Tab-separated table of C-alpha atoms in Angstrom:
chain	number	residue	atom	x	y	z
A	1	MET	CA	33.948	15.619	-3.993
A	2	SER	CA	37.207	14.115	-5.279
A	3	ARG	CA	37.608	12.606	-8.717
A	4	SER	CA	37.958	9.053	-7.340
A	5	THR	CA	34.744	9.409	-5.324
A	6	ALA	CA	32.866	10.729	-8.351
A	7	ASP	CA	34.157	7.892	-10.530
A	8	SER	CA	33.135	5.272	-7.957
A	9	ALA	CA	29.676	6.840	-7.597
A	10	SER	CA	29.209	6.966	-11.369
A	11	SER	CA	30.197	3.281	-11.710
A	12	VAL	CA	27.324	2.102	-9.500
A	13	THR	CA	25.028	-0.148	-11.534
A	14	LEU	CA	21.321	0.516	-11.088
A	15	PRO	CA	18.499	-1.967	-11.653
A	16	THR	CA	16.425	-1.780	-14.803
A	17	PRO	CA	13.719	0.927	-14.901
A	18	LYS	CA	10.921	-1.595	-14.327
A	19	GLU	CA	12.858	-3.120	-11.430
A	20	ARG	CA	13.302	0.345	-9.890
A	21	ARG	CA	9.548	0.825	-9.825
A	22	ARG	CA	9.032	-2.639	-8.345
A	23	LEU	CA	11.593	-2.054	-5.600
A	24	ARG	CA	10.069	1.326	-4.722
A	25	GLU	CA	6.597	-0.167	-4.444
A	26	ALA	CA	7.985	-3.044	-2.375
A	27	LEU	CA	9.298	-0.445	0.104
A	28	ALA	CA	5.835	1.207	0.166
A	29	LEU	CA	7.287	4.504	-1.047
A	30	SER	CA	5.526	6.955	-3.330
A	31	GLU	CA	7.218	9.050	-5.997
A	32	GLU	CA	6.863	12.161	-3.821
A	33	GLN	CA	8.627	10.474	-0.900
A	34	VAL	CA	11.498	9.259	-3.065
A	35	ALA	CA	11.823	12.732	-4.606
A	36	GLU	CA	11.913	14.313	-1.135
A	37	ALA	CA	14.542	11.843	0.078
A	38	MET	CA	16.716	12.359	-3.019
A	39	GLY	CA	16.249	16.126	-3.222
A	40	VAL	CA	14.763	16.080	-6.739
A	41	THR	CA	11.348	16.598	-8.289
A	42	LYS	CA	8.632	14.007	-8.825
A	43	ALA	CA	9.081	14.280	-12.602
A	44	THR	CA	12.761	13.341	-12.224
A	45	VAL	CA	11.893	10.201	-10.249
A	46	ARG	CA	9.305	9.272	-12.878
A	47	SER	CA	11.884	9.681	-15.655
A	48	TRP	CA	14.280	7.420	-13.719
A	49	GLU	CA	11.614	4.714	-13.484
A	50	THR	CA	10.658	4.961	-17.164
A	51	GLY	CA	14.272	4.802	-18.367
A	52	ARG	CA	14.350	8.265	-19.921
A	53	SER	CA	17.193	9.359	-17.651
A	54	ALA	CA	19.348	8.055	-14.814
A	55	PRO	CA	20.902	9.700	-11.747
A	56	ARG	CA	24.585	10.547	-11.732
A	57	GLY	CA	27.291	11.086	-9.161
A	58	ARG	CA	26.339	10.826	-5.531
A	59	LYS	CA	22.635	10.793	-6.347
A	60	ARG	CA	23.200	7.559	-8.274
A	61	GLU	CA	24.784	5.867	-5.254
A	62	ALA	CA	22.142	7.274	-2.896
A	63	TYR	CA	19.362	6.095	-5.217
A	64	ALA	CA	20.860	2.582	-5.308
A	65	LYS	CA	21.049	2.553	-1.490
A	66	LEU	CA	17.456	3.759	-1.268
A	67	LEU	CA	16.283	0.873	-3.455
A	68	GLY	CA	18.453	-1.591	-1.548
A	69	SER	CA	20.488	-2.660	-4.601
A	70	PHE	CA	23.846	-1.131	-3.636
A	71	GLU	CA	26.632	-3.493	-2.597
A	72	PRO	CA	29.994	-1.738	-2.055
A	73	ASP	CA	32.061	-4.945	-1.588
A	74	GLY	CA	30.616	-7.018	-4.416
A	75	PRO	CA	28.927	-6.755	-7.768
A	76	PRO	CA	25.805	-4.572	-7.767
A	77	SER	CA	22.596	-6.428	-7.217
A	78	THR	CA	19.365	-5.720	-9.066
A	79	GLU	CA	17.235	-7.548	-6.516
A	80	ASN	CA	15.860	-6.065	-3.340
A	81	PRO	CA	17.112	-8.184	-0.402
A	82	ALA	CA	13.887	-7.522	1.484
A	83	VAL	CA	11.623	-8.745	-1.330
A	84	SER	CA	12.130	-11.936	-3.281
A	85	SER	CA	10.844	-12.431	-6.795
A	86	ALA	CA	9.792	-16.017	-6.116
A	87	SER	CA	6.171	-16.971	-6.476
A	88	PRO	CA	4.015	-17.515	-3.327
A	89	GLY	CA	5.087	-20.587	-1.415
A	90	GLU	CA	8.527	-20.794	-3.021
A	91	ALA	CA	11.928	-19.563	-1.905
A	92	GLU	CA	14.828	-18.798	-4.166
A	93	LYS	CA	17.792	-21.107	-3.873
A	94	PRO	CA	21.179	-19.376	-3.600
A	95	ALA	CA	23.408	-19.810	-6.608
A	96	ALA	CA	26.280	-22.204	-6.274
A	97	ALA	CA	29.744	-20.744	-5.901
A	98	GLY	CA	31.308	-20.028	-9.245
A	99	LYS	CA	28.150	-20.837	-11.219
A	100	PRO	CA	25.892	-18.088	-12.543
A	101	ALA	CA	22.241	-18.338	-11.649
A	102	LYS	CA	19.941	-19.381	-14.443
A	103	PRO	CA	17.250	-16.835	-15.331
A	104	ARG	CA	13.802	-17.917	-14.212
A	105	PRO	CA	11.019	-17.483	-16.804
A	106	PRO	CA	8.236	-15.108	-15.792
A	107	SER	CA	5.263	-16.641	-14.087
A	108	PRO	CA	1.875	-16.373	-15.809
A	109	VAL	CA	0.316	-15.293	-12.495
A	110	ARG	CA	0.817	-11.541	-12.162
A	111	ALA	CA	1.533	-11.126	-8.467
A	112	GLN	CA	2.166	-7.703	-6.993
A	113	ALA	CA	4.575	-6.402	-4.390
A	114	PRO	CA	3.718	-7.298	-0.761
A	115	ALA	CA	1.794	-4.799	1.280
A	116	PRO	CA	3.886	-2.861	3.838
A	117	PRO	CA	3.446	-3.462	7.575
A	118	ALA	CA	0.976	-1.125	9.244
A	119	ASP	CA	3.474	0.082	11.878
A	120	VAL	CA	6.160	1.216	9.431
A	121	ARG	CA	6.031	4.779	8.206
A	122	PRO	CA	7.063	5.430	4.581
A	123	LYS	CA	9.321	8.392	5.406
A	124	ALA	CA	11.123	6.411	8.110
A	125	ALA	CA	11.597	3.538	5.661
A	126	ALA	CA	13.032	5.958	3.102
A	127	LYS	CA	15.517	7.394	5.605
A	128	ARG	CA	16.612	3.918	6.742
A	129	ALA	CA	16.958	2.779	3.146
A	130	ALA	CA	19.075	5.828	2.256
A	131	LYS	CA	21.690	4.922	4.932
A	132	PRO	CA	24.709	2.764	3.929
A	133	PRO	CA	23.717	-0.903	4.157
A	134	LYS	CA	25.350	-3.289	6.560
A	135	ALA	CA	27.426	-6.271	5.563
A	136	PRO	CA	25.334	-8.614	3.420
A	137	SER	CA	24.127	-11.744	5.137
A	138	PRO	CA	24.781	-15.111	3.483
A	139	ALA	CA	21.251	-16.282	4.306
A	140	PRO	CA	18.937	-16.634	1.312
A	141	ALA	CA	16.154	-14.101	0.756
A	142	PRO	CA	12.759	-15.081	2.184
A	143	ALA	CA	9.888	-15.941	-0.076
A	144	ARG	CA	7.431	-13.191	-1.009
A	145	ARG	CA	3.869	-13.459	0.131
A	146	ALA	CA	0.897	-12.727	-2.069
A	147	ASP	CA	-0.473	-9.210	-2.093
A	148	PRO	CA	-3.714	-8.988	-0.070
A	149	ARG	CA	-4.865	-5.724	-1.622
A	150	PRO	CA	-8.309	-6.229	-3.238
A	151	GLN	CA	-7.776	-3.859	-6.139
A	152	GLU	CA	-4.907	-5.988	-7.470
A	153	ARG	CA	-6.438	-9.458	-7.074
A	154	LEU	CA	-6.449	-10.232	-10.752
A	155	LYS	CA	-7.202	-13.731	-11.890
A	156	PRO	CA	-4.232	-15.597	-13.337
A	157	VAL	CA	-4.163	-15.977	-17.079
A	158	ALA	CA	-3.541	-19.367	-18.625
A	159	ALA	CA	-0.017	-19.901	-19.862
A	160	GLU	CA	0.380	-19.035	-23.505
A	161	ALA	CA	2.817	-20.111	-26.115
A	162	PRO	CA	6.011	-18.043	-25.806
A	163	ALA	CA	6.023	-15.157	-28.241
A	164	PRO	CA	8.961	-14.907	-30.629
A	165	GLU	CA	11.822	-12.905	-29.200
A	166	PRO	CA	11.981	-9.455	-30.800
A	167	VAL	CA	14.973	-8.677	-32.940
A	168	ARG	CA	17.419	-6.690	-30.858
A	169	PRO	CA	19.728	-4.243	-32.565
A	170	ALA	CA	23.456	-4.500	-32.268
A	171	ALA	CA	24.300	-2.088	-29.472
A	172	PRO	CA	26.268	-2.040	-26.203
A	173	GLY	CA	24.518	-4.040	-23.508
A	174	LEU	CA	22.497	-6.196	-25.944
A	175	PRO	CA	23.308	-9.470	-27.685
A	176	ALA	CA	24.879	-8.213	-30.871
A	177	VAL	CA	24.751	-9.906	-34.234
A	178	PRO	CA	28.185	-10.055	-35.917
A	179	GLY	CA	28.533	-7.512	-38.695
A	180	LEU	CA	25.140	-5.867	-38.127
A	181	THR	CA	25.173	-2.128	-38.813
A	182	PRO	CA	22.737	0.339	-37.195
A	183	GLU	CA	20.844	0.603	-40.489
A	184	GLU	CA	20.427	-3.160	-40.717
A	185	ALA	CA	19.379	-3.361	-37.052
A	186	PHE	CA	16.767	-0.667	-37.594
A	187	ASP	CA	15.467	-2.413	-40.722
A	188	ALA	CA	15.160	-5.691	-38.796
A	189	LEU	CA	13.306	-3.991	-35.941
A	190	TYR	CA	10.988	-2.255	-38.408
A	191	ALA	CA	10.214	-5.483	-40.278
A	192	HIS	CA	9.540	-7.313	-37.011
A	193	ALA	CA	7.384	-4.776	-35.152
A	194	ALA	CA	5.843	-2.315	-37.642
A	195	PRO	CA	3.004	-4.486	-39.074
A	196	GLY	CA	1.786	-5.558	-35.648
A	197	LEU	CA	1.980	-2.020	-34.272
A	198	VAL	CA	-0.231	-0.761	-37.108
A	199	HIS	CA	-2.899	-3.288	-36.138
A	200	GLN	CA	-2.596	-2.442	-32.432
A	201	THR	CA	-2.903	1.312	-32.994
A	202	TYR	CA	-5.955	0.647	-35.144
A	203	LEU	CA	-7.567	-1.191	-32.215
A	204	LEU	CA	-6.788	1.827	-30.023
A	205	SER	CA	-7.920	4.600	-32.366
A	206	GLY	CA	-10.330	2.958	-34.829
A	207	ARG	CA	-8.649	4.849	-37.700
A	208	ARG	CA	-6.528	2.947	-40.212
A	209	ARG	CA	-4.889	5.985	-41.749
A	210	LEU	CA	-3.992	7.382	-38.328
A	211	SER	CA	-2.546	4.041	-37.252
A	212	ARG	CA	-0.148	3.959	-40.218
A	213	GLU	CA	0.791	7.576	-39.583
A	214	ALA	CA	1.426	6.878	-35.890
A	215	VAL	CA	3.705	3.914	-36.610
A	216	GLU	CA	5.678	5.860	-39.233
A	217	TYR	CA	6.071	8.735	-36.788
A	218	ALA	CA	7.229	6.353	-34.046
A	219	PHE	CA	9.928	4.834	-36.267
A	220	HIS	CA	10.970	8.296	-37.490
A	221	HIS	CA	11.397	9.249	-33.855
A	222	ALA	CA	13.221	5.993	-33.095
A	223	TRP	CA	15.758	6.539	-35.880
A	224	GLN	CA	16.392	10.099	-34.675
A	225	HIS	CA	17.066	8.699	-31.170
A	226	TRP	CA	18.649	5.449	-32.294
A	227	PRO	CA	21.539	5.482	-29.755
A	228	GLU	CA	18.926	5.553	-26.992
A	229	VAL	CA	16.711	2.921	-28.625
A	230	ALA	CA	19.655	0.627	-29.356
A	231	VAL	CA	20.624	0.293	-25.681
A	232	ASP	CA	17.025	0.013	-24.464
A	233	PRO	CA	16.225	-3.443	-23.043
A	234	ASP	CA	12.907	-3.446	-24.937
A	235	PRO	CA	13.214	-1.486	-28.217
A	236	VAL	CA	9.813	-2.733	-29.396
A	237	GLY	CA	8.239	-1.323	-26.241
A	238	TRP	CA	10.016	1.998	-26.819
A	239	VAL	CA	8.536	2.307	-30.312
A	240	ARG	CA	5.149	0.995	-29.139
A	241	ALA	CA	4.865	3.641	-26.418
A	242	THR	CA	5.643	6.408	-28.923
A	243	ALA	CA	3.107	5.090	-31.438
A	244	TYR	CA	0.387	4.733	-28.796
A	245	GLU	CA	0.921	8.271	-27.498
A	246	TYR	CA	0.731	9.683	-31.013
A	247	ALA	CA	-2.377	7.687	-31.930
A	248	LEU	CA	-4.215	8.677	-28.726
A	249	SER	CA	-3.336	12.374	-28.908
A	250	PRO	CA	-6.492	14.520	-28.562
A	251	TRP	CA	-5.160	17.032	-31.103
A	252	HIS	CA	-6.085	14.692	-33.961
A	253	ARG	CA	-9.748	15.571	-33.403
A	254	LEU	CA	-9.041	18.976	-34.934
A	255	ARG	CA	-7.957	17.344	-38.210
A	256	ARG	CA	-10.719	16.640	-40.678
A	257	ALA	CA	-9.197	13.347	-41.863
A	258	HIS	CA	-9.063	11.904	-38.316
A	259	LYS	CA	-12.099	13.559	-36.767
A	260	HIS	CA	-14.346	10.480	-36.989
A	261	PRO	CA	-13.381	6.774	-36.741
A	262	ASP	CA	-13.585	4.485	-39.739
A	263	ALA	CA	-16.570	2.294	-40.467
A	264	PRO	CA	-16.708	-0.690	-38.081
A	265	PRO	CA	-16.141	-4.209	-39.448
A	266	THR	CA	-19.066	-6.193	-40.754
A	267	GLU	CA	-18.647	-9.113	-38.327
A	268	ALA	CA	-20.952	-8.706	-35.344
A	269	ASN	CA	-18.474	-9.928	-32.711
A	270	ARG	CA	-15.607	-7.766	-33.939
A	271	ARG	CA	-17.860	-4.745	-34.354
A	272	ALA	CA	-19.244	-5.060	-30.810
A	273	LEU	CA	-15.787	-5.408	-29.246
A	274	LEU	CA	-14.200	-2.550	-31.222
A	275	THR	CA	-17.140	-0.269	-30.496
A	276	ALA	CA	-16.934	-1.056	-26.786
A	277	LEU	CA	-13.175	-0.434	-26.809
A	278	LEU	CA	-13.560	2.971	-28.463
A	279	GLU	CA	-16.115	3.982	-25.836
A	280	LEU	CA	-13.488	3.599	-23.082
A	281	PRO	CA	-11.291	6.571	-22.145
A	282	PRO	CA	-7.848	6.405	-23.816
A	283	PRO	CA	-5.873	5.461	-20.646
A	284	TYR	CA	-8.277	2.586	-19.858
A	285	ARG	CA	-8.265	1.463	-23.479
A	286	ARG	CA	-4.483	1.399	-23.560
A	287	THR	CA	-4.215	-0.453	-20.234
A	288	VAL	CA	-6.584	-3.274	-21.175
A	289	LEU	CA	-4.909	-3.707	-24.566
A	290	LEU	CA	-1.433	-3.970	-23.027
A	291	TYR	CA	-2.490	-6.318	-20.236
A	292	ASP	CA	-5.077	-8.577	-21.855
A	293	GLY	CA	-4.082	-8.131	-25.488
A	294	LEU	CA	-0.267	-8.170	-25.418
A	295	GLY	CA	0.089	-10.129	-22.170
A	296	LEU	CA	2.232	-7.648	-20.227
A	297	ASP	CA	2.191	-7.955	-16.462
A	298	LEU	CA	0.759	-5.219	-14.274
A	299	PRO	CA	4.024	-3.397	-13.329
A	300	GLU	CA	5.109	-3.293	-16.995
A	301	THR	CA	1.688	-1.982	-18.012
A	302	ALA	CA	1.848	0.685	-15.308
A	303	ALA	CA	5.359	1.721	-16.356
A	304	GLU	CA	4.425	2.037	-20.036
A	305	THR	CA	1.294	4.060	-19.270
A	306	GLU	CA	3.217	6.200	-16.738
A	307	ALA	CA	0.859	5.355	-13.876
A	308	SER	CA	1.235	3.694	-10.514
A	309	THR	CA	0.555	-0.004	-10.209
A	310	PRO	CA	-2.655	0.436	-8.137
A	311	ALA	CA	-3.931	3.005	-10.655
A	312	ALA	CA	-3.244	0.616	-13.543
A	313	ALA	CA	-5.041	-2.181	-11.665
A	314	ASN	CA	-8.093	0.017	-11.076
A	315	ARG	CA	-8.144	1.057	-14.736
A	316	LEU	CA	-7.977	-2.566	-15.803
A	317	LEU	CA	-10.802	-3.633	-13.504
A	318	HIS	CA	-12.984	-0.732	-14.636
A	319	ALA	CA	-12.293	-1.470	-18.314
A	320	ARG	CA	-13.164	-5.145	-17.837
A	321	THR	CA	-16.411	-4.177	-16.098
A	322	VAL	CA	-17.443	-1.811	-18.889
A	323	LEU	CA	-16.541	-4.286	-21.635
A	324	GLY	CA	-18.457	-7.025	-19.794
A	325	LYS	CA	-21.564	-4.842	-19.727
A	326	ARG	CA	-21.267	-3.889	-23.405
A	327	VAL	CA	-20.444	-7.452	-24.555
A	328	PRO	CA	-21.928	-9.983	-22.087
A	329	GLU	CA	-19.967	-12.938	-23.477
A	330	LEU	CA	-16.735	-11.143	-22.472
A	331	ALA	CA	-17.673	-10.689	-18.820
A	332	GLU	CA	-15.087	-13.281	-17.749
A	333	PRO	CA	-11.447	-12.061	-17.820
A	334	GLU	CA	-10.291	-15.261	-19.558
A	335	ALA	CA	-12.757	-14.765	-22.407
A	336	LEU	CA	-11.723	-11.133	-22.829
A	337	HIS	CA	-8.063	-12.128	-22.791
A	338	ARG	CA	-8.581	-14.765	-25.480
A	339	ARG	CA	-10.576	-12.401	-27.703
A	340	LEU	CA	-8.118	-9.497	-27.420
A	341	SER	CA	-5.140	-11.813	-27.915
A	342	ALA	CA	-6.755	-13.179	-31.062
A	343	LEU	CA	-7.359	-9.652	-32.339
A	344	VAL	CA	-3.788	-8.556	-31.643
A	345	THR	CA	-2.214	-11.626	-33.243
A	346	GLU	CA	-4.222	-11.329	-36.451
A	347	ALA	CA	-2.236	-11.091	-39.647
A	348	PRO	CA	-1.875	-7.376	-40.470
A	349	THR	CA	-3.114	-6.254	-43.858
A	350	ALA	CA	-1.728	-2.701	-43.930
A	351	THR	CA	0.904	-1.819	-46.518
A	352	LEU	CA	3.804	0.134	-45.094
A	353	PRO	CA	6.712	1.901	-46.795
A	354	ALA	CA	10.079	0.230	-46.837
A	355	ALA	CA	12.400	0.600	-43.865
A	356	ARG	CA	14.925	2.479	-45.975
A	357	ALA	CA	12.257	5.000	-46.964
A	358	VAL	CA	11.425	5.547	-43.294
A	359	ARG	CA	15.081	6.094	-42.438
A	360	THR	CA	15.712	8.476	-45.325
A	361	GLY	CA	12.475	10.317	-44.575
A	362	SER	CA	13.539	10.771	-40.972
A	363	GLU	CA	16.948	12.031	-42.017
A	364	ARG	CA	15.390	14.349	-44.600
A	365	ARG	CA	12.993	15.743	-42.026
A	366	THR	CA	15.825	16.289	-39.576
A	367	ARG	CA	17.899	18.119	-42.187
A	368	THR	CA	14.904	20.257	-43.179
A	369	TRP	CA	14.183	21.301	-39.619
A	370	THR	CA	17.865	21.948	-38.950
A	371	ARG	CA	18.178	24.158	-42.009
A	372	ALA	CA	14.954	25.987	-41.134
A	373	VAL	CA	16.182	26.693	-37.616
A	374	LEU	CA	19.559	27.842	-38.900
A	375	GLY	CA	17.876	30.066	-41.511
A	376	VAL	CA	15.550	31.686	-38.987
A	377	THR	CA	18.464	32.204	-36.614
A	378	ALA	CA	20.538	33.828	-39.367
A	379	VAL	CA	17.636	36.133	-40.304
A	380	LEU	CA	17.168	37.180	-36.691
A	381	ILE	CA	20.889	37.866	-36.327
A	382	GLY	CA	20.873	39.944	-39.531
A	383	VAL	CA	17.823	41.978	-38.513
A	384	THR	CA	19.292	42.584	-35.063
A	385	GLY	CA	22.619	43.723	-36.536
A	386	PHE	CA	20.941	46.020	-39.065
A	387	THR	CA	18.793	47.583	-36.343
A	388	ALA	CA	21.803	48.119	-34.103
A	389	ALA	CA	23.768	49.734	-36.951
A	390	THR	CA	21.048	52.097	-38.158
A	391	ALA	CA	19.392	53.057	-34.872
A	392	PRO	CA	20.244	56.564	-33.497
A	393	THR	CA	22.507	56.708	-30.483
A	394	ARG	CA	20.597	59.564	-28.793
A	395	TYR	CA	17.085	60.956	-28.756
A	396	ILE	CA	16.413	63.898	-31.087
A	397	PRO	CA	13.210	65.742	-30.187
A	398	VAL	CA	11.018	66.936	-33.052
A	399	ASN	CA	10.040	70.658	-32.924
A	400	ALA	CA	7.073	71.163	-35.178
A	401	PRO	CA	6.437	74.755	-36.484
A	402	GLY	CA	3.470	76.645	-35.097
A	403	GLU	CA	0.242	76.761	-37.089
A	404	THR	CA	-2.883	78.885	-36.900
A	405	VAL	CA	-5.845	76.990	-35.595
A	406	ASN	CA	-9.290	78.134	-36.676
A	407	GLY	CA	-12.679	77.292	-35.206
A	408	VAL	CA	-11.577	77.343	-31.563
A	409	PRO	CA	-14.431	78.650	-29.328
A	410	VAL	CA	-14.063	81.801	-27.229
A	411	ARG	CA	-12.374	81.272	-23.948
A	412	GLY	CA	-14.908	81.147	-21.125
A	413	GLY	CA	-14.780	82.901	-17.758
A	414	PRO	CA	-14.574	86.621	-16.774
A	415	GLN	CA	-13.381	89.117	-19.337
A	416	LYS	CA	-9.985	90.781	-19.137
A	417	LEU	CA	-9.998	93.941	-16.876
A	418	ARG	CA	-9.485	97.320	-18.429
A	419	PRO	CA	-7.071	99.859	-16.865
A	420	GLU	CA	-9.992	101.725	-15.240
A	421	ASP	CA	-11.244	98.504	-13.716
A	422	VAL	CA	-7.816	97.703	-12.365
A	423	GLU	CA	-7.550	101.179	-10.767
A	424	LEU	CA	-10.961	100.816	-9.163
A	425	ARG	CA	-10.063	97.400	-7.815
A	426	ASP	CA	-6.875	98.692	-6.278
A	427	ARG	CA	-8.675	101.590	-4.663
A	428	LEU	CA	-11.334	99.337	-3.205
A	429	ARG	CA	-8.705	97.034	-1.774
A	430	ALA	CA	-6.867	100.016	-0.210
A	431	GLU	CA	-10.008	101.221	1.583
A	432	PRO	CA	-11.535	98.145	3.170
A	433	ASN	CA	-14.197	100.071	5.221
A	434	PRO	CA	-15.909	102.584	2.962
A	435	GLY	CA	-19.066	104.440	3.972
A	436	PRO	CA	-19.948	107.060	6.628
A	437	GLU	CA	-17.973	107.306	9.821
A	438	ARG	CA	-19.309	105.654	12.974
A	439	LEU	CA	-21.288	107.925	15.289
A	440	VAL	CA	-20.027	107.757	18.841
A	441	PRO	CA	-22.443	109.155	21.551
A	442	THR	CA	-20.980	111.565	24.131
A	443	ALA	CA	-22.158	112.108	27.718
A	444	GLU	CA	-23.229	115.594	28.785
């Protein structure tokens, strides 16, 4: 592959990670089928859809063609031409020439990707999608129909007041604030998201001390990977996913301080809801909190929990059923949504360390681990060198002097023959037929 071809393949712009998942599900392709078509593993495709990595070179161009977002003659498109993002019954109007299209706010109804036709095979669709696309048609994209699958027929949630936009750090690809340093951007993100994340992790784990520890760990991890967090479209979601994973880790059960949850609140309604939440398995608990508590749509919830959209929908329906049985007044999805939203938006009461202390603690921890690794490496190198210098170059056998051993029993078996016995044995062997001679009768 020439340098110009590699540069052109590397310059292909891919859709956002959440849009990649949506386009794949719109094509009715599974992660295994995409991995087989691209020649990679399923874990690699999952990391592409979660934003942890991105394809490079020819794989990047082939992946864009597979998703239907590659346009060689024009600017790259992040929208699948076969699937429109308009709500049911609406069609997107093409943008006027020379005027950028205005972004459309997300709809409160969480509609899913359309179901694939029954006569189209997924592997055939993947092979057709991987081929170079034809010239784009000027006709507008058709409207998307509602998904008829029963497991994803979730009732629409009433429109809520728009949440305040999270503070985005100054980084390439994001709206930068003039004169904002990485330290100031991290401090602003910490002040905006840390108190709420402590309250959310408490709802997940039921342990206040563990929730503070999880949020501190998440921001330690974020500062260590700040170049990655700074260019992430949703830095709050990046930190939230890390805090949730740490808080729900099963290894905390082995620690005495986090073995049992804290005492439930005294209010009957809060106690019943928190107890019912803690009885759910961690993946179901996390899904219902993200969807009904934070208001994320189903594809975003599935992407953050690293599950497929149908699996996230089934988890949500099961969690709602269990919570409705435990707390009868929350049997309706709207009532559960209002209660969880009220719990999430409560004013946090936890006291957290300052953002500068979190940053310096992260840097101190990084330096400590780096020095420990360097020290252990230096010790291993020294021990290896000393062993190589002092070890013999050849094997020297050890000849121990003979010693008298007492108490050994007499050797068993026949005794040693005397000279007379040896002579008799030789004579017997020389005359194999001893005894009188054979009498032979004669005829007269």
